[in-house]
Amino acid sequence: MKLLAVVIAAACFLAAAMYWTGAWQIGTSHPGPHHLHAVVFAVIGVLSLVWFRFQSARS
Amino acid sequence: MTFLQAMLLAVLQGVSELFPISSLGHTVLLPALLGWKIDRGDPTFLAFVVALHFGTALALVAFYRQDWIRIVRGLFASVVRGRIGGDPDARLGWLLVIGTLPLALAGVFLEKPVRQFFGSPALVAGFLILNACVMFAGERLRRVERGPGSKPARPLALLPYASGAQIGFSQAFALLPGISRSGASIVAGLLFDLTHEDAARFSFLLATPAIAAASILEFPRLLVPEAHAVLVEALTGGLLAAVTAYASVAFLTRYFRSNDLRPFGWYCLIFGTVCLTLALMKVIV
């Protein structure tokens, strides 16, 4: 589960960076940077790290 | 948009954002009924709407300030120690985090296409009638489950995380104009055995991060040069929305101690039917 948390966090931060720079347009209505999408993915990335923290403290 | 129209919209936002009657549906139907010509894509109107949301979020934070201080402390403490343990504030905080995620994702990916396709007054009126049916059905199921010999209501502190996520998911239906966010989440809370009071409290606490995040992320719209033209309307409207939202949440938390959703269901059914009839007769477009 710890590995899964890290993988999800990495994927979310990557998605956040791609949306922020406008390199990724999946699920968007217009071309260009999508800061709102980026912020949401960054928040999910942080939450995944919190999940990792909970897993680490348990083991 | 005149100053009077702006103030009426502010009061409408403050009241209907928290009452389970769909603020989005009312901001489509009421201007159509009154024959107001409002360009929803205009930067000045968008800036005004951001100010209204900001006011509503401030009212919610102010009303639940003691709860939020404890929740935020609990969240940080749980991250530091690496477990939630028996801390009820941390548990409620993580329930709110889990409950907010579905709406955040749905809002980011679905809001624009949904509003584009479902923005006509006839459809909005139809969704308002559906909103009424959801509330009636929720109350009916609730009464059947709460019959003699049924299990006792579950305190909010004991709500499972999966149920919190599902209540959060129910909020996503409110992207459809006419479906109420608070109505959907209160009904979902009732179906997970919460009392009306706890379901409403959880719904209002869930509303706070959603509305606050939306207004913070949209805040740059208030800084565009076009927004200066509506600065007075935006500030006055934001303040008015804050006052009415505070009064609404104070009223509703007291109301749900001993009452249910049915009066709001009747209101949505009647108002939705009237608007649908007028829309089908092409009186409102």
mmCIF file of C-alpha atoms in Angstrom, chain B:
data_model
loop_
_atom_site.group_PDB
_atom_site.id
_atom_site.type_symbol
_atom_site.label_atom_id
_atom_site.label_comp_id
_atom_site.label_asym_id
_atom_site.label_seq_id
_atom_site.Cartn_x
_atom_site.Cartn_y
_atom_site.Cartn_z
ATOM 1 C CA MET B 1 -27.277 44.357 -14.513
ATOM 2 C CA THR B 2 -28.634 47.166 -12.336
ATOM 3 C CA PHE B 3 -27.689 47.692 -8.676
ATOM 4 C CA LEU B 4 -31.111 46.421 -7.534
ATOM 5 C CA GLN B 5 -30.785 43.272 -9.664
ATOM 6 C CA ALA B 6 -27.309 42.708 -8.232
ATOM 7 C CA MET B 7 -28.573 42.977 -4.657
ATOM 8 C CA LEU B 8 -31.495 40.622 -5.363
ATOM 9 C CA LEU B 9 -29.064 38.093 -6.854
ATOM 10 C CA ALA B 10 -26.852 38.460 -3.756
ATOM 11 C CA VAL B 11 -29.744 37.716 -1.404
ATOM 12 C CA LEU B 12 -30.825 34.835 -3.649
ATOM 13 C CA GLN B 13 -27.285 33.377 -3.575
ATOM 14 C CA GLY B 14 -26.962 33.730 0.211
ATOM 15 C CA VAL B 15 -30.279 32.012 0.856
ATOM 16 C CA SER B 16 -30.469 29.394 -1.874
ATOM 17 C CA GLU B 17 -26.842 28.193 -1.568
ATOM 18 C CA LEU B 18 -27.658 26.587 1.794
ATOM 19 C CA PHE B 19 -31.390 25.952 1.598
ATOM 20 C CA PRO B 20 -31.923 22.664 -0.314
ATOM 21 C CA ILE B 21 -33.565 24.422 -3.262
ATOM 22 C CA SER B 22 -30.637 24.758 -5.734
ATOM 23 C CA SER B 23 -28.945 28.156 -5.959
ATOM 24 C CA LEU B 24 -27.791 27.429 -9.493
ATOM 25 C CA GLY B 25 -31.324 26.546 -10.598
ATOM 26 C CA HIS B 26 -32.706 29.745 -9.070
ATOM 27 C CA THR B 27 -30.067 31.938 -10.674
ATOM 28 C CA VAL B 28 -31.178 30.523 -14.051
ATOM 29 C CA LEU B 29 -34.945 30.555 -13.442
ATOM 30 C CA LEU B 30 -35.488 33.792 -11.531
ATOM 31 C CA PRO B 31 -33.769 36.131 -14.045
ATOM 32 C CA ALA B 32 -35.665 34.292 -16.823
ATOM 33 C CA LEU B 33 -38.975 34.809 -14.980
ATOM 34 C CA LEU B 34 -38.256 38.484 -14.343
ATOM 35 C CA GLY B 35 -37.051 39.028 -17.889
ATOM 36 C CA TRP B 36 -33.527 40.117 -16.881
ATOM 37 C CA LYS B 37 -30.980 40.043 -19.668
ATOM 38 C CA ILE B 38 -27.808 38.794 -17.990
ATOM 39 C CA ASP B 39 -24.753 37.698 -19.962
ATOM 40 C CA ARG B 40 -23.353 34.883 -17.815
ATOM 41 C CA GLY B 41 -20.058 34.872 -19.702
ATOM 42 C CA ASP B 42 -19.416 38.585 -19.169
ATOM 43 C CA PRO B 43 -16.246 39.230 -17.062
ATOM 44 C CA THR B 44 -18.105 41.766 -14.893
ATOM 45 C CA PHE B 45 -20.841 39.237 -14.084
ATOM 46 C CA LEU B 46 -18.269 36.497 -13.364
ATOM 47 C CA ALA B 47 -16.406 38.859 -11.012
ATOM 48 C CA PHE B 48 -19.687 39.632 -9.249
ATOM 49 C CA VAL B 49 -20.459 35.906 -8.847
ATOM 50 C CA VAL B 50 -16.987 35.298 -7.348
ATOM 51 C CA ALA B 51 -17.683 38.029 -4.763
ATOM 52 C CA LEU B 52 -21.005 36.370 -3.858
ATOM 53 C CA HIS B 53 -19.307 32.985 -3.391
ATOM 54 C CA PHE B 54 -16.587 34.608 -1.330
ATOM 55 C CA GLY B 55 -19.221 36.161 0.944
ATOM 56 C CA THR B 56 -21.044 32.824 1.306
ATOM 57 C CA ALA B 57 -17.810 30.992 2.151
ATOM 58 C CA LEU B 58 -16.897 33.634 4.752
ATOM 59 C CA ALA B 59 -20.318 33.248 6.373
ATOM 60 C CA LEU B 60 -19.912 29.463 6.603
ATOM 61 C CA VAL B 61 -16.400 29.744 8.048
ATOM 62 C CA ALA B 62 -17.623 32.342 10.559
ATOM 63 C CA PHE B 63 -20.613 30.237 11.618
ATOM 64 C CA TYR B 64 -18.597 27.044 12.082
ATOM 65 C CA ARG B 65 -15.350 28.784 13.183
ATOM 66 C CA GLN B 66 -15.009 26.778 16.415
ATOM 67 C CA ASP B 67 -15.599 23.493 14.554
ATOM 68 C CA TRP B 68 -13.096 24.422 11.828
ATOM 69 C CA ILE B 69 -10.391 25.357 14.338
ATOM 70 C CA ARG B 70 -10.783 21.956 16.020
ATOM 71 C CA ILE B 71 -11.009 20.111 12.672
ATOM 72 C CA VAL B 72 -7.866 21.746 11.238
ATOM 73 C CA ARG B 73 -5.962 21.103 14.488
ATOM 74 C CA GLY B 74 -7.164 17.497 14.445
ATOM 75 C CA LEU B 75 -6.113 17.023 10.814
ATOM 76 C CA PHE B 76 -2.588 18.360 11.411
ATOM 77 C CA ALA B 77 -2.223 16.371 14.635
ATOM 78 C CA SER B 78 -3.262 13.158 12.869
ATOM 79 C CA VAL B 79 -0.713 13.722 10.084
ATOM 80 C CA VAL B 80 2.041 14.393 12.637
ATOM 81 C CA ARG B 81 1.330 11.252 14.650
ATOM 82 C CA GLY B 82 0.576 9.206 11.511
ATOM 83 C CA ARG B 83 -2.804 7.932 12.638
ATOM 84 C CA ILE B 84 -6.272 9.250 13.305
ATOM 85 C CA GLY B 85 -6.827 7.227 16.456
ATOM 86 C CA GLY B 86 -9.828 8.154 18.558
ATOM 87 C CA ASP B 87 -9.703 11.883 17.821
ATOM 88 C CA PRO B 88 -13.279 12.771 16.687
ATOM 89 C CA ASP B 89 -12.170 16.106 15.191
ATOM 90 C CA ALA B 90 -9.480 14.435 13.071
ATOM 91 C CA ARG B 91 -11.997 11.801 12.005
ATOM 92 C CA LEU B 92 -14.547 14.451 10.997
ATOM 93 C CA GLY B 93 -11.775 16.329 9.179
ATOM 94 C CA TRP B 94 -10.816 13.275 7.107
ATOM 95 C CA LEU B 95 -14.496 12.547 6.437
ATOM 96 C CA LEU B 96 -14.752 16.073 5.021
ATOM 97 C CA VAL B 97 -11.574 15.626 2.940
ATOM 98 C CA ILE B 98 -12.858 12.328 1.521
ATOM 99 C CA GLY B 99 -16.313 13.817 0.961
ATOM 100 C CA THR B 100 -14.948 16.868 -0.858
ATOM 101 C CA LEU B 101 -12.801 14.965 -3.386
ATOM 102 C CA PRO B 102 -15.637 13.605 -5.601
ATOM 103 C CA LEU B 103 -17.161 17.081 -5.990
ATOM 104 C CA ALA B 104 -13.768 18.649 -6.699
ATOM 105 C CA LEU B 105 -13.016 16.133 -9.461
ATOM 106 C CA ALA B 106 -16.527 16.281 -10.927
ATOM 107 C CA GLY B 107 -16.490 20.078 -10.763
ATOM 108 C CA VAL B 108 -13.184 20.375 -12.583
ATOM 109 C CA PHE B 109 -13.987 17.909 -15.356
ATOM 110 C CA LEU B 110 -17.758 18.109 -15.764
ATOM 111 C CA GLU B 111 -18.956 21.565 -14.719
ATOM 112 C CA LYS B 112 -18.575 23.354 -18.068
ATOM 113 C CA PRO B 113 -20.015 20.632 -20.326
ATOM 114 C CA VAL B 114 -22.899 19.985 -17.918
ATOM 115 C CA ARG B 115 -23.856 23.673 -17.703
ATOM 116 C CA GLN B 116 -23.537 24.000 -21.453
ATOM 117 C CA PHE B 117 -25.986 21.165 -22.092
ATOM 118 C CA PHE B 118 -28.416 21.651 -19.186
ATOM 119 C CA GLY B 119 -28.762 25.428 -18.933
ATOM 120 C CA SER B 120 -32.204 25.940 -20.502
ATOM 121 C CA PRO B 121 -35.014 27.030 -18.110
ATOM 122 C CA ALA B 122 -37.196 24.023 -19.093
ATOM 123 C CA LEU B 123 -34.473 21.523 -18.168
ATOM 124 C CA VAL B 124 -33.575 23.416 -14.998
ATOM 125 C CA ALA B 125 -37.255 23.428 -13.959
ATOM 126 C CA GLY B 126 -37.373 19.681 -14.679
ATOM 127 C CA PHE B 127 -34.314 19.108 -12.478
ATOM 128 C CA LEU B 128 -35.926 21.208 -9.730
ATOM 129 C CA ILE B 129 -38.927 18.839 -9.813
ATOM 130 C CA LEU B 130 -36.485 15.909 -9.700
ATOM 131 C CA ASN B 131 -34.811 17.577 -6.699
ATOM 132 C CA ALA B 132 -38.199 17.629 -4.963
ATOM 133 C CA CYS B 133 -38.737 13.928 -5.767
ATOM 134 C CA VAL B 134 -35.293 13.066 -4.336
ATOM 135 C CA MET B 135 -36.126 14.859 -1.077
ATOM 136 C CA PHE B 136 -39.566 13.228 -0.815
ATOM 137 C CA ALA B 137 -38.080 9.790 -1.590
ATOM 138 C CA GLY B 138 -35.294 10.325 0.953
ATOM 139 C CA GLU B 139 -37.765 11.291 3.661
ATOM 140 C CA ARG B 140 -40.033 8.348 2.747
ATOM 141 C CA LEU B 141 -37.158 5.831 2.908
ATOM 142 C CA ARG B 142 -36.042 7.422 6.131
ATOM 143 C CA ARG B 143 -39.468 6.979 7.728
ATOM 144 C CA VAL B 144 -39.666 3.343 6.555
ATOM 145 C CA GLU B 145 -36.209 2.621 8.014
ATOM 146 C CA ARG B 146 -36.988 4.507 11.223
ATOM 147 C CA GLY B 147 -40.077 2.406 11.906
ATOM 148 C CA PRO B 148 -40.680 0.443 15.123
ATOM 149 C CA GLY B 149 -37.761 -1.812 16.086
ATOM 150 C CA SER B 150 -35.324 -0.099 13.751
ATOM 151 C CA LYS B 151 -31.687 0.573 14.613
ATOM 152 C CA PRO B 152 -30.906 3.912 16.284
ATOM 153 C CA ALA B 153 -29.586 6.896 14.302
ATOM 154 C CA ARG B 154 -25.829 6.925 13.773
ATOM 155 C CA PRO B 155 -23.868 9.859 15.258
ATOM 156 C CA LEU B 156 -21.796 11.818 12.733
ATOM 157 C CA ALA B 157 -18.649 10.856 14.662
ATOM 158 C CA LEU B 158 -19.280 7.184 13.778
ATOM 159 C CA LEU B 159 -20.011 7.668 10.064
ATOM 160 C CA PRO B 160 -17.801 5.239 8.069
ATOM 161 C CA TYR B 161 -15.334 6.816 5.616
ATOM 162 C CA ALA B 162 -16.957 4.986 2.680
ATOM 163 C CA SER B 163 -20.302 6.569 3.609
ATOM 164 C CA GLY B 164 -18.617 9.986 3.825
ATOM 165 C CA ALA B 165 -17.250 9.455 0.315
ATOM 166 C CA GLN B 166 -20.686 8.480 -0.974
ATOM 167 C CA ILE B 167 -22.313 11.529 0.634
ATOM 168 C CA GLY B 168 -19.587 13.603 -1.026
ATOM 169 C CA PHE B 169 -20.273 11.876 -4.337
ATOM 170 C CA SER B 170 -23.981 12.731 -4.060
ATOM 171 C CA GLN B 171 -23.004 16.422 -4.099
ATOM 172 C CA ALA B 172 -21.703 16.006 -7.646
ATOM 173 C CA PHE B 173 -25.294 15.708 -8.883
ATOM 174 C CA ALA B 174 -25.678 19.371 -7.954
ATOM 175 C CA LEU B 175 -23.632 20.244 -11.036
ATOM 176 C CA LEU B 176 -26.984 19.800 -12.762
ATOM 177 C CA PRO B 177 -28.718 23.178 -12.342
ATOM 178 C CA GLY B 178 -31.885 22.511 -10.335
ATOM 179 C CA ILE B 179 -30.425 19.742 -8.173
ATOM 180 C CA SER B 180 -29.490 21.092 -4.765
ATOM 181 C CA ARG B 181 -26.056 20.294 -3.340
ATOM 182 C CA SER B 182 -27.243 20.525 0.241
ATOM 183 C CA GLY B 183 -30.455 18.638 -0.587
ATOM 184 C CA ALA B 184 -28.572 15.752 -2.206
ATOM 185 C CA SER B 185 -26.018 15.500 0.590
ATOM 186 C CA ILE B 186 -28.630 15.749 3.379
ATOM 187 C CA VAL B 187 -30.707 12.993 1.734
ATOM 188 C CA ALA B 188 -27.564 10.850 1.354
ATOM 189 C CA GLY B 189 -26.724 11.499 5.002
ATOM 190 C CA LEU B 190 -30.231 10.418 6.048
ATOM 191 C CA LEU B 191 -29.858 7.206 4.034
ATOM 192 C CA PHE B 192 -26.651 6.486 5.976
ATOM 193 C CA ASP B 193 -28.634 6.730 9.229
ATOM 194 C CA LEU B 194 -27.612 10.240 10.278
ATOM 195 C CA THR B 195 -30.181 12.445 11.998
ATOM 196 C CA HIS B 196 -31.484 15.475 10.068
ATOM 197 C CA GLU B 197 -29.393 17.705 12.322
ATOM 198 C CA ASP B 198 -26.158 15.763 11.737
ATOM 199 C CA ALA B 199 -26.840 15.312 8.009
ATOM 200 C CA ALA B 200 -27.370 19.081 7.653
ATOM 201 C CA ARG B 201 -24.263 19.875 9.731
ATOM 202 C CA PHE B 202 -22.133 17.534 7.613
ATOM 203 C CA SER B 203 -23.628 19.034 4.445
ATOM 204 C CA PHE B 204 -22.825 22.609 5.543
ATOM 205 C CA LEU B 205 -19.319 21.639 6.660
ATOM 206 C CA LEU B 206 -18.818 19.922 3.274
ATOM 207 C CA ALA B 207 -20.018 23.084 1.525
ATOM 208 C CA THR B 208 -17.355 25.246 3.154
ATOM 209 C CA PRO B 209 -14.195 23.882 1.459
ATOM 210 C CA ALA B 210 -16.032 23.529 -1.867
ATOM 211 C CA ILE B 211 -17.299 27.126 -1.955
ATOM 212 C CA ALA B 212 -14.143 28.561 -0.358
ATOM 213 C CA ALA B 213 -11.840 26.745 -2.812
ATOM 214 C CA ALA B 214 -13.983 27.805 -5.767
ATOM 215 C CA SER B 215 -13.941 31.456 -4.690
ATOM 216 C CA ILE B 216 -10.191 31.454 -3.951
ATOM 217 C CA LEU B 217 -9.354 29.798 -7.275
ATOM 218 C CA GLU B 218 -11.662 32.192 -9.133
ATOM 219 C CA PHE B 219 -10.407 35.221 -7.160
ATOM 220 C CA PRO B 220 -8.264 36.530 -10.091
ATOM 221 C CA ARG B 221 -11.542 37.263 -11.910
ATOM 222 C CA LEU B 222 -12.088 40.053 -9.355
ATOM 223 C CA LEU B 223 -8.771 41.633 -10.337
ATOM 224 C CA VAL B 224 -9.358 41.998 -14.081
ATOM 225 C CA PRO B 225 -9.805 45.651 -15.240
ATOM 226 C CA GLU B 226 -13.420 44.966 -16.338
ATOM 227 C CA ALA B 227 -14.307 44.002 -12.765
ATOM 228 C CA HIS B 228 -13.630 47.585 -11.562
ATOM 229 C CA ALA B 229 -16.896 48.574 -13.226
ATOM 230 C CA VAL B 230 -18.836 46.427 -10.755
ATOM 231 C CA LEU B 231 -16.629 46.955 -7.691
ATOM 232 C CA VAL B 232 -19.413 48.565 -5.607
ATOM 233 C CA GLU B 233 -21.943 45.885 -6.653
ATOM 234 C CA ALA B 234 -19.406 43.102 -5.969
ATOM 235 C CA LEU B 235 -18.456 44.396 -2.496
ATOM 236 C CA THR B 236 -22.038 45.175 -1.441
ATOM 237 C CA GLY B 237 -23.320 41.951 -2.993
ATOM 238 C CA GLY B 238 -20.593 39.879 -1.299
ATOM 239 C CA LEU B 239 -21.456 41.443 2.071
ATOM 240 C CA LEU B 240 -25.184 40.901 1.534
ATOM 241 C CA ALA B 241 -24.607 37.280 0.465
ATOM 242 C CA ALA B 242 -22.481 36.751 3.608
ATOM 243 C CA VAL B 243 -25.172 38.152 5.916
ATOM 244 C CA THR B 244 -28.006 36.181 4.295
ATOM 245 C CA ALA B 245 -25.923 32.972 4.170
ATOM 246 C CA TYR B 246 -25.074 33.340 7.879
ATOM 247 C CA ALA B 247 -28.745 33.890 8.730
ATOM 248 C CA SER B 248 -29.712 30.912 6.511
ATOM 249 C CA VAL B 249 -27.284 28.469 8.115
ATOM 250 C CA ALA B 250 -28.271 29.684 11.602
ATOM 251 C CA PHE B 251 -31.935 29.134 10.734
ATOM 252 C CA LEU B 252 -31.411 25.747 9.043
ATOM 253 C CA THR B 253 -29.266 24.238 11.825
ATOM 254 C CA ARG B 254 -32.092 25.088 14.257
ATOM 255 C CA TYR B 255 -34.800 24.003 11.789
ATOM 256 C CA PHE B 256 -33.329 20.528 11.216
ATOM 257 C CA ARG B 257 -33.265 19.748 14.950
ATOM 258 C CA SER B 258 -36.952 18.907 14.750
ATOM 259 C CA ASN B 259 -38.057 19.229 11.113
ATOM 260 C CA ASP B 260 -37.451 17.512 7.778
ATOM 261 C CA LEU B 261 -36.930 18.230 4.069
ATOM 262 C CA ARG B 262 -40.541 17.988 2.928
ATOM 263 C CA PRO B 263 -41.412 21.728 2.971
ATOM 264 C CA PHE B 264 -38.439 22.361 0.657
ATOM 265 C CA GLY B 265 -39.586 19.462 -1.505
ATOM 266 C CA TRP B 266 -43.048 21.049 -1.852
ATOM 267 C CA TYR B 267 -41.499 24.410 -2.686
ATOM 268 C CA CYS B 268 -39.255 22.887 -5.397
ATOM 269 C CA LEU B 269 -42.163 20.860 -6.803
ATOM 270 C CA ILE B 270 -44.486 23.875 -7.065
ATOM 271 C CA PHE B 271 -41.873 26.370 -8.294
ATOM 272 C CA GLY B 272 -40.406 23.796 -10.720
ATOM 273 C CA THR B 273 -43.845 22.913 -12.120
ATOM 274 C CA VAL B 274 -44.783 26.584 -12.606
ATOM 275 C CA CYS B 275 -41.455 27.312 -14.347
ATOM 276 C CA LEU B 276 -41.660 24.169 -16.489
ATOM 277 C CA THR B 277 -45.185 25.088 -17.588
ATOM 278 C CA LEU B 278 -44.092 28.646 -18.442
ATOM 279 C CA ALA B 279 -41.032 27.340 -20.287
ATOM 280 C CA LEU B 280 -43.094 24.864 -22.315
ATOM 281 C CA MET B 281 -45.523 27.687 -23.156
ATOM 282 C CA LYS B 282 -42.439 29.714 -24.264
ATOM 283 C CA VAL B 283 -43.284 32.433 -21.705
ATOM 284 C CA ILE B 284 -39.752 32.106 -20.310
ATOM 285 C CA VAL B 285 -36.804 31.174 -22.519
#
